[in-house]
Amino acid sequence: MIRRSLLISGPWPLPGLAPRLNSRFLRLTVENFRTLTRMELPLGPLTVLVGPNAAGKSNVLRVFEFLADVARFGIEPTVEARGGYGEIAFRGGDHTLSGMRIGLEGIWSEYASESSPDEYSLSLLRRRVAGENRGRYHFSRRERFVLHHQADDAAAIELLRDTAQVESSVPGEQLSRRPEISGMATGLRGDLPLHADSPSVLAIRGLAKHLTDVRVFDADVRAARRPSPVGFPGQLLANDASNLADFLLELKKEPDAWDALLEDVTTLVPSIEDIDVQPAPGTSDRVTVQLRERNLRGRTSLADASFGTVRILCLFALLHDPHPPVMTCIEEIDHGLHPHALELLAERLREASERTQLLVTTHAPVLVDQLEPEEIVICERDAKGASRIPATSTESIQEVVEASEGLPLGELWFSGALGGGR
């Protein structure tokens, strides 16, 4: 059962962790993860990845899933669950590359800021074993944290093979010697040579919580149509929307959010007059969604609603969540929606980005028309199979917009003027 993040309960949910509204990711860098051979991506309140199929947009979202699983389960189980290093490393060229790196900059300690961000990096290294074991490989990791617990000062923690190194001016965080640790340990799971209540451990624990709370939302309409078990109060909408009915039951307890959702749904689907959440027939622990439609007797089960109607309900429920995690990723947000719905969707994205960072993929020029140059990231794939993200700088996008004398962004992208159109 998915439960709401602890980060929303009070102004300082974890000691040493910045408040949820101030905590955010500022930049993602990736080397050799799937098609992302070299990417440096600024992350604003709303970041929309635009480009053709197989350009690598989804792989950006997969990076956050990967880090979330590292924080939950550890490095080796996460790599093995994806088929091994050879499956997640870039597979272009004649040989599997020996190194992969993921880096994040953001704010998750008390004195971090946009000009002095916290940093996290995870490098995975694969080296061929020499001698009689030729053909076998040695797998290792390198992990580094930079944290700001005091003004104008930073602590650095680095895990190198089977040792750890700590550089900190915080009392009690200095080490007399390099301690021995497991060669594949990760600080995201608390494998650190520091006291459990030290500022660095608490800040890293907060980062791990942020990462495990990141949603990569890709609604499964069939799952969303089914009755869902009644869960705990305050749960999030599941990544596949399989608990939609229960989430809506909780959302009805937030009158402002519920009224706003109902207004949007009835605006986009005028035949709908109301949305009910009722006990599922023959059960005592499941609820189902019923729609009251104009000029029709009785209620329409969500199982009988159109694909687009269910998608609208899923997406707008997600965007009206008053207590989201720090980041929400949405896969192919325009899928199944009428073009006229995309203008309102863009408005709700921008409003929701005041409560949660949004990282979104789309193919829809109509949606891109509603965005600002700094909100879109053009994505392409080169002849060698590597993604180019961003393929065009924000400054270049702005120059093209100015030269076009006001043509919409979506039209410029679709025409190929911004790159990433085909």
Short mmCIF file of C-alpha atoms in Angstrom, two decimals:
data_model
loop_
_atom_site.label_atom_id
_atom_site.label_comp_id
_atom_site.label_asym_id
_atom_site.label_seq_id
_atom_site.Cartn_x
_atom_site.Cartn_y
_atom_site.Cartn_z
CA MET A 1 0.00 0.00 0.00
CA ILE A 2 1.38 3.40 -0.98
CA ARG A 3 1.29 5.91 1.85
CA ARG A 4 1.68 9.65 1.74
CA SER A 5 5.19 10.98 2.23
CA LEU A 6 6.22 11.91 5.76
CA LEU A 7 7.65 15.07 4.26
CA ILE A 8 4.27 16.79 4.34
CA SER A 9 3.57 16.35 8.02
CA GLY A 10 4.79 19.51 9.71
CA PRO A 11 7.40 22.12 8.89
CA TRP A 12 10.47 19.97 9.63
CA PRO A 13 9.54 16.30 9.14
CA LEU A 14 13.14 15.06 9.48
CA PRO A 15 15.82 16.90 11.47
CA GLY A 16 18.38 18.41 9.12
CA LEU A 17 16.04 18.15 6.11
CA ALA A 18 14.73 21.28 4.42
CA PRO A 19 10.93 21.77 4.39
CA ARG A 20 9.12 20.03 1.54
CA LEU A 21 8.24 23.22 -0.33
CA ASN A 22 11.90 24.31 -0.29
CA SER A 23 13.36 20.88 -1.02
CA ARG A 24 13.86 20.29 -4.72
CA PHE A 25 16.09 18.85 -7.40
CA LEU A 26 18.00 21.40 -9.44
CA ARG A 27 20.03 19.40 -11.95
CA LEU A 28 20.35 15.83 -13.18
CA THR A 29 23.52 14.59 -14.89
CA VAL A 30 23.82 11.15 -16.45
CA GLU A 31 26.57 9.26 -18.25
CA ASN A 32 26.00 5.95 -20.04
CA PHE A 33 22.66 4.99 -18.51
CA ARG A 34 20.70 3.34 -21.34
CA THR A 35 20.73 5.86 -24.24
CA LEU A 36 21.76 8.77 -21.99
CA THR A 37 25.48 8.82 -22.77
CA ARG A 38 26.07 12.38 -21.59
CA MET A 39 23.20 14.48 -20.29
CA GLU A 40 23.06 17.56 -18.10
CA LEU A 41 19.46 18.55 -17.46
CA PRO A 42 18.36 21.56 -15.36
CA LEU A 43 15.18 20.77 -13.41
CA GLY A 44 12.77 23.63 -12.87
CA PRO A 45 9.27 23.62 -11.38
CA LEU A 46 7.92 22.30 -14.71
CA THR A 47 10.15 20.44 -17.18
CA VAL A 48 8.53 19.00 -20.32
CA LEU A 49 10.53 16.59 -22.48
CA VAL A 50 9.56 16.87 -26.15
CA GLY A 51 10.73 14.69 -29.01
CA PRO A 52 10.01 11.72 -31.25
CA ASN A 53 9.57 8.14 -30.13
CA ALA A 54 12.77 6.44 -28.88
CA ALA A 55 14.56 9.77 -28.37
CA GLY A 56 15.30 8.87 -24.74
CA LYS A 57 12.59 10.85 -22.93
CA SER A 58 11.39 7.86 -20.91
CA ASN A 59 14.96 6.98 -19.95
CA VAL A 60 15.18 10.27 -18.05
CA LEU A 61 12.23 9.13 -15.94
CA ARG A 62 13.82 5.69 -15.56
CA VAL A 63 16.83 7.33 -13.89
CA PHE A 64 14.62 8.43 -10.99
CA GLU A 65 13.09 4.95 -10.77
CA PHE A 66 16.60 3.49 -10.64
CA LEU A 67 17.72 5.81 -7.81
CA ALA A 68 14.50 5.14 -5.90
CA ASP A 69 15.15 1.40 -6.04
CA VAL A 70 18.77 1.89 -4.97
CA ALA A 71 17.45 3.74 -1.91
CA ARG A 72 14.88 0.99 -1.23
CA PHE A 73 16.79 -2.20 -1.98
CA GLY A 74 20.46 -1.41 -2.53
CA ILE A 75 22.70 -1.27 -5.59
CA GLU A 76 23.17 -4.92 -6.50
CA PRO A 77 19.48 -5.95 -6.26
CA THR A 78 18.51 -2.89 -8.31
CA VAL A 79 21.00 -3.68 -11.07
CA GLU A 80 20.12 -7.39 -11.09
CA ALA A 81 16.39 -6.66 -11.28
CA ARG A 82 17.07 -4.81 -14.56
CA GLY A 83 18.99 -7.67 -16.11
CA GLY A 84 22.48 -6.73 -14.97
CA TYR A 85 24.94 -3.98 -15.75
CA GLY A 86 25.10 -4.84 -19.45
CA GLU A 87 21.36 -4.13 -19.81
CA ILE A 88 21.32 -0.73 -18.15
CA ALA A 89 24.61 0.62 -19.54
CA PHE A 90 24.67 2.25 -22.98
CA ARG A 91 24.66 -0.53 -25.57
CA GLY A 92 25.89 1.43 -28.58
CA GLY A 93 29.27 0.68 -30.14
CA ASP A 94 31.22 -2.56 -30.11
CA HIS A 95 31.75 -2.89 -26.35
CA THR A 96 29.81 -2.28 -23.14
CA LEU A 97 31.19 0.87 -21.54
CA SER A 98 33.00 0.29 -18.27
CA GLY A 99 31.54 3.22 -16.34
CA MET A 100 28.13 4.71 -15.59
CA ARG A 101 27.38 7.79 -13.50
CA ILE A 102 24.24 9.50 -12.17
CA GLY A 103 24.46 12.85 -10.39
CA LEU A 104 21.91 15.07 -8.69
CA GLU A 105 22.13 18.63 -7.44
CA GLY A 106 19.42 19.97 -5.17
CA ILE A 107 18.35 21.22 -1.80
CA TRP A 108 17.88 18.71 1.01
CA SER A 109 20.01 20.09 3.85
CA GLU A 110 19.42 23.20 5.95
CA TYR A 111 21.88 25.65 4.37
CA ALA A 112 21.79 24.45 0.77
CA SER A 113 20.67 26.91 -1.89
CA GLU A 114 20.53 27.24 -5.66
CA SER A 115 23.97 28.88 -5.62
CA SER A 116 25.38 26.30 -3.15
CA PRO A 117 23.43 23.11 -3.81
CA ASP A 118 23.74 19.74 -2.15
CA GLU A 119 25.18 17.07 -4.41
CA TYR A 120 24.82 13.32 -4.84
CA SER A 121 26.58 11.08 -7.33
CA LEU A 122 26.67 7.33 -7.91
CA SER A 123 29.22 5.78 -10.25
CA LEU A 124 29.11 2.12 -11.24
CA LEU A 125 32.33 0.68 -12.61
CA ARG A 126 32.86 -2.63 -14.40
CA ARG A 127 36.42 -3.85 -14.92
CA ARG A 128 37.61 -7.01 -16.65
CA VAL A 129 39.38 -9.46 -14.33
CA ALA A 130 42.86 -10.36 -15.55
CA GLY A 131 44.65 -13.70 -15.47
CA GLU A 132 42.87 -17.03 -15.26
CA ASN A 133 39.54 -15.31 -14.68
CA ARG A 134 39.71 -13.56 -18.02
CA GLY A 135 36.22 -12.99 -19.37
CA ARG A 136 34.85 -12.23 -15.92
CA TYR A 137 34.24 -8.76 -14.51
CA HIS A 138 34.65 -6.94 -11.23
CA PHE A 139 31.74 -4.65 -10.35
CA SER A 140 32.21 -1.71 -7.99
CA ARG A 141 30.61 1.56 -6.99
CA ARG A 142 31.70 5.04 -5.99
CA GLU A 143 29.23 7.25 -4.12
CA ARG A 144 29.61 10.84 -3.00
CA PHE A 145 27.47 13.26 -0.97
CA VAL A 146 28.08 17.00 -0.49
CA LEU A 147 25.86 18.56 2.19
CA HIS A 148 25.44 22.02 3.68
CA HIS A 149 24.82 21.95 7.43
CA GLN A 150 26.39 25.34 8.14
CA ALA A 151 26.52 28.62 6.26
CA ASP A 152 29.50 28.87 3.89
CA ASP A 153 30.63 25.34 4.68
CA ALA A 154 30.02 21.89 3.21
CA ALA A 155 30.51 18.34 4.40
CA ALA A 156 31.63 15.67 1.94
CA ILE A 157 31.15 11.92 2.34
CA GLU A 158 32.57 9.50 -0.18
CA LEU A 159 32.30 5.72 -0.38
CA LEU A 160 35.28 4.26 -2.28
CA ARG A 161 35.37 0.52 -2.85
CA ASP A 162 35.49 -0.88 0.71
CA THR A 163 36.30 2.35 2.58
CA ALA A 164 34.60 5.62 3.45
CA GLN A 165 36.03 9.12 3.68
CA VAL A 166 34.37 11.98 5.59
CA GLU A 167 35.34 15.65 5.44
CA SER A 168 33.17 17.66 7.82
CA SER A 169 33.54 20.48 10.32
CA VAL A 170 30.42 19.33 12.16
CA PRO A 171 31.35 18.14 15.67
CA GLY A 172 31.40 14.36 15.88
CA GLU A 173 31.56 13.75 12.14
CA GLN A 174 35.36 13.61 11.85
CA LEU A 175 36.83 10.14 11.45
CA SER A 176 40.15 9.08 12.98
CA ARG A 177 40.65 6.49 10.22
CA ARG A 178 38.97 5.27 7.09
CA PRO A 179 36.48 2.61 8.16
CA GLU A 180 35.92 -0.60 6.23
CA ILE A 181 32.49 -1.00 4.65
CA SER A 182 30.89 -3.36 2.18
CA GLY A 183 32.12 -2.81 -1.36
CA MET A 184 28.58 -2.30 -2.70
CA ALA A 185 27.10 -0.44 0.28
CA THR A 186 25.09 2.73 -0.36
CA GLY A 187 24.61 5.70 1.91
CA LEU A 188 21.03 5.95 0.66
CA ARG A 189 20.28 2.87 2.76
CA GLY A 190 22.14 4.17 5.80
CA ASP A 191 25.43 2.35 5.18
CA LEU A 192 27.53 5.19 6.60
CA PRO A 193 30.29 5.29 9.25
CA LEU A 194 28.55 8.04 11.21
CA HIS A 195 26.24 8.24 14.19
CA ALA A 196 22.60 7.71 13.24
CA ASP A 197 21.63 11.18 14.50
CA SER A 198 24.47 13.11 12.86
CA PRO A 199 23.41 15.97 10.53
CA SER A 200 24.89 14.26 7.46
CA VAL A 201 23.07 10.99 8.11
CA LEU A 202 19.78 12.81 8.66
CA ALA A 203 20.19 14.84 5.47
CA ILE A 204 21.05 11.73 3.43
CA ARG A 205 18.08 9.94 4.97
CA GLY A 206 15.96 12.85 3.79
CA LEU A 207 17.37 12.61 0.26
CA ALA A 208 16.61 8.88 0.22
CA LYS A 209 13.03 9.65 1.31
CA HIS A 210 12.69 12.20 -1.47
CA LEU A 211 13.89 9.65 -4.02
CA THR A 212 11.66 6.81 -2.86
CA ASP A 213 8.68 9.18 -2.91
CA VAL A 214 9.23 10.26 -6.54
CA ARG A 215 6.29 9.12 -8.64
CA VAL A 216 6.70 7.99 -12.26
CA PHE A 217 3.06 8.11 -13.24
CA ASP A 218 1.81 6.09 -16.20
CA ALA A 219 -1.87 5.39 -15.72
CA ASP A 220 -3.12 1.91 -16.59
CA VAL A 221 -6.72 2.59 -17.65
CA ARG A 222 -7.79 -1.02 -17.13
CA ALA A 223 -6.43 -1.01 -13.58
CA ALA A 224 -7.95 2.41 -12.85
CA ARG A 225 -11.40 1.19 -13.87
CA ARG A 226 -11.46 -1.62 -11.31
CA PRO A 227 -12.69 -1.29 -7.71
CA SER A 228 -9.81 -0.61 -5.33
CA PRO A 229 -9.25 -1.67 -1.73
CA VAL A 230 -9.83 0.95 0.93
CA GLY A 231 -6.39 1.91 2.18
CA PHE A 232 -4.83 4.13 4.79
CA PRO A 233 -5.78 7.82 5.02
CA GLY A 234 -3.45 10.11 3.12
CA GLN A 235 -2.18 7.68 0.51
CA LEU A 236 -0.84 8.80 -2.86
CA LEU A 237 -2.34 7.93 -6.20
CA ALA A 238 -0.47 4.82 -7.33
CA ASN A 239 1.93 5.08 -10.28
CA ASP A 240 -0.47 3.06 -12.45
CA ALA A 241 -3.63 4.65 -10.92
CA SER A 242 -4.78 1.21 -9.74
CA ASN A 243 -6.08 2.75 -6.50
CA LEU A 244 -7.97 5.57 -8.24
CA ALA A 245 -11.28 4.91 -6.49
CA ASP A 246 -9.72 4.93 -3.03
CA PHE A 247 -7.64 8.01 -3.85
CA LEU A 248 -10.79 9.85 -4.95
CA LEU A 249 -12.48 8.79 -1.71
CA GLU A 250 -9.63 10.49 0.19
CA LEU A 251 -9.65 13.53 -2.10
CA LYS A 252 -13.32 14.14 -1.30
CA LYS A 253 -12.17 14.97 2.25
CA GLU A 254 -10.33 17.99 0.75
CA PRO A 255 -13.29 20.15 -0.38
CA ASP A 256 -11.26 22.71 -2.34
CA ALA A 257 -9.31 20.06 -4.23
CA TRP A 258 -12.42 17.97 -4.88
CA ASP A 259 -14.45 20.91 -6.16
CA ALA A 260 -11.60 21.95 -8.47
CA LEU A 261 -11.29 18.40 -9.82
CA LEU A 262 -15.02 18.11 -10.40
CA GLU A 263 -15.10 21.46 -12.21
CA ASP A 264 -12.26 20.41 -14.53
CA VAL A 265 -13.74 17.00 -15.32
CA THR A 266 -17.20 18.38 -16.05
CA THR A 267 -15.66 21.12 -18.21
CA LEU A 268 -13.74 18.62 -20.33
CA VAL A 269 -16.50 15.97 -20.38
CA PRO A 270 -19.74 18.02 -20.33
CA SER A 271 -21.95 14.91 -20.19
CA ILE A 272 -20.69 14.25 -16.64
CA GLU A 273 -22.61 15.99 -13.86
CA ASP A 274 -21.10 14.36 -10.78
CA ILE A 275 -18.62 11.74 -9.58
CA ASP A 276 -19.55 9.29 -6.83
CA VAL A 277 -17.32 6.90 -4.90
CA GLN A 278 -19.35 4.02 -3.50
CA PRO A 279 -18.77 0.61 -1.91
CA ALA A 280 -18.24 -2.00 -4.60
CA PRO A 281 -21.20 -4.39 -4.85
CA GLY A 282 -20.75 -7.54 -2.80
CA THR A 283 -17.68 -6.28 -0.91
CA SER A 284 -17.06 -4.47 2.35
CA ASP A 285 -13.46 -3.35 1.75
CA ARG A 286 -13.47 -2.04 -1.81
CA VAL A 287 -14.82 1.11 -3.44
CA THR A 288 -15.69 1.92 -7.01
CA VAL A 289 -16.27 5.07 -9.08
CA GLN A 290 -19.68 5.87 -10.54
CA LEU A 291 -20.39 8.76 -12.94
CA ARG A 292 -23.69 10.62 -13.05
CA GLU A 293 -24.28 11.61 -16.66
CA ARG A 294 -26.69 14.17 -18.02
CA ASN A 295 -29.98 12.75 -19.38
CA LEU A 296 -29.10 9.18 -18.40
CA ARG A 297 -30.87 7.15 -15.73
CA GLY A 298 -28.79 5.65 -12.96
CA ARG A 299 -25.00 5.78 -12.78
CA THR A 300 -22.29 4.86 -15.28
CA SER A 301 -19.59 2.61 -13.90
CA LEU A 302 -16.03 3.70 -14.59
CA ALA A 303 -15.61 0.28 -16.20
CA ASP A 304 -17.99 1.49 -18.93
CA ALA A 305 -16.47 4.96 -19.34
CA SER A 306 -14.34 5.83 -22.34
CA PHE A 307 -10.55 5.51 -22.33
CA GLY A 308 -10.17 9.30 -22.57
CA THR A 309 -12.59 9.94 -19.72
CA VAL A 310 -10.67 7.63 -17.41
CA ARG A 311 -7.36 9.22 -18.43
CA ILE A 312 -8.74 12.69 -17.69
CA LEU A 313 -9.93 11.59 -14.28
CA CYS A 314 -6.55 10.00 -13.47
CA LEU A 315 -4.43 12.93 -14.61
CA PHE A 316 -6.48 15.70 -13.07
CA ALA A 317 -6.82 13.78 -9.80
CA LEU A 318 -3.03 13.57 -9.75
CA LEU A 319 -2.62 17.29 -10.47
CA HIS A 320 -5.16 18.32 -7.83
CA ASP A 321 -3.47 16.28 -5.09
CA PRO A 322 -2.90 18.90 -2.36
CA HIS A 323 -0.09 16.91 -0.73
CA PRO A 324 2.21 15.55 -3.46
CA PRO A 325 5.82 14.38 -3.08
CA VAL A 326 8.78 16.57 -4.04
CA MET A 327 8.79 15.33 -7.65
CA THR A 328 6.15 13.83 -9.92
CA CYS A 329 7.05 12.38 -13.32
CA ILE A 330 4.30 11.78 -15.89
CA GLU A 331 4.77 9.54 -18.92
CA GLU A 332 3.12 10.65 -22.22
CA ILE A 333 0.75 13.03 -20.50
CA ASP A 334 -1.24 13.75 -23.67
CA HIS A 335 -2.07 10.09 -24.41
CA GLY A 336 -5.79 9.62 -24.99
CA LEU A 337 -6.73 13.28 -24.45
CA HIS A 338 -8.61 15.45 -26.93
CA PRO A 339 -6.49 18.43 -28.10
CA HIS A 340 -9.00 20.85 -26.54
CA ALA A 341 -8.18 19.35 -23.12
CA LEU A 342 -4.49 20.17 -23.40
CA GLU A 343 -4.84 23.92 -22.84
CA LEU A 344 -6.51 23.34 -19.47
CA LEU A 345 -4.01 20.59 -18.73
CA ALA A 346 -1.13 23.03 -19.22
CA GLU A 347 -2.73 25.46 -16.76
CA ARG A 348 -3.09 22.72 -14.15
CA LEU A 349 0.48 21.56 -14.69
CA ARG A 350 1.78 25.02 -13.95
CA GLU A 351 -0.41 25.34 -10.85
CA ALA A 352 0.61 21.90 -9.58
CA SER A 353 4.28 22.78 -10.12
CA GLU A 354 3.96 25.16 -7.17
CA ARG A 355 3.47 22.08 -4.93
CA THR A 356 5.59 19.45 -6.69
CA GLN A 357 8.29 19.52 -9.33
CA LEU A 358 6.92 18.08 -12.55
CA LEU A 359 8.92 16.15 -15.15
CA VAL A 360 6.68 15.30 -18.09
CA THR A 361 7.01 13.66 -21.52
CA THR A 362 4.79 14.55 -24.48
CA HIS A 363 4.41 14.30 -28.25
CA ALA A 364 1.62 16.89 -28.50
CA PRO A 365 2.35 20.20 -30.31
CA VAL A 366 -0.90 21.59 -28.89
CA LEU A 367 0.41 21.13 -25.34
CA VAL A 368 3.81 22.57 -26.25
CA ASP A 369 2.00 25.65 -27.59
CA GLN A 370 0.96 26.46 -24.01
CA LEU A 371 4.50 26.32 -22.59
CA GLU A 372 7.35 28.77 -22.15
CA PRO A 373 10.80 28.21 -23.74
CA GLU A 374 12.38 27.54 -20.34
CA GLU A 375 9.81 24.79 -19.65
CA ILE A 376 10.54 22.58 -22.67
CA VAL A 377 13.51 20.31 -23.35
CA ILE A 378 14.05 19.18 -26.92
CA CYS A 379 15.14 15.52 -27.22
CA GLU A 380 16.79 13.75 -30.15
CA ARG A 381 18.65 10.50 -30.89
CA ASP A 382 21.85 10.56 -32.92
CA ALA A 383 23.05 8.10 -35.55
CA LYS A 384 25.06 6.13 -32.95
CA GLY A 385 22.00 5.50 -30.77
CA ALA A 386 22.76 8.09 -28.08
CA SER A 387 20.18 10.58 -26.84
CA ARG A 388 20.86 14.30 -27.16
CA ILE A 389 19.06 15.94 -24.22
CA PRO A 390 18.75 18.88 -24.40
CA ALA A 391 19.25 18.92 -28.17
CA THR A 392 18.65 22.67 -28.29
CA SER A 393 19.52 25.26 -25.64
CA THR A 394 16.86 27.46 -24.06
CA GLU A 395 18.64 30.49 -25.51
CA SER A 396 18.43 29.01 -29.02
CA ILE A 397 14.74 28.24 -28.53
CA GLN A 398 14.11 31.83 -27.49
CA GLU A 399 16.01 33.12 -30.53
CA VAL A 400 13.91 30.96 -32.87
CA VAL A 401 10.70 32.15 -31.21
CA GLU A 402 11.72 35.78 -31.61
CA ALA A 403 12.76 35.27 -35.24
CA SER A 404 9.43 33.58 -36.00
CA GLU A 405 7.56 36.70 -34.90
CA GLY A 406 5.43 34.87 -32.38
CA LEU A 407 4.68 31.46 -33.89
CA PRO A 408 3.59 28.98 -31.18
CA LEU A 409 6.27 26.75 -29.68
CA GLY A 410 4.43 23.59 -30.66
CA GLU A 411 4.21 24.62 -34.29
CA LEU A 412 7.91 25.51 -34.33
CA TRP A 413 8.83 22.16 -32.78
CA PHE A 414 6.57 20.13 -35.09
CA SER A 415 8.02 21.89 -38.13
CA GLY A 416 11.55 20.96 -37.05
CA ALA A 417 12.66 24.54 -36.43
CA LEU A 418 13.61 23.69 -32.83
CA GLY A 419 15.00 20.22 -33.55
CA GLY A 420 13.64 16.92 -32.28
CA GLY A 421 10.61 16.98 -34.57
CA ARG A 422 11.05 13.61 -36.24
#
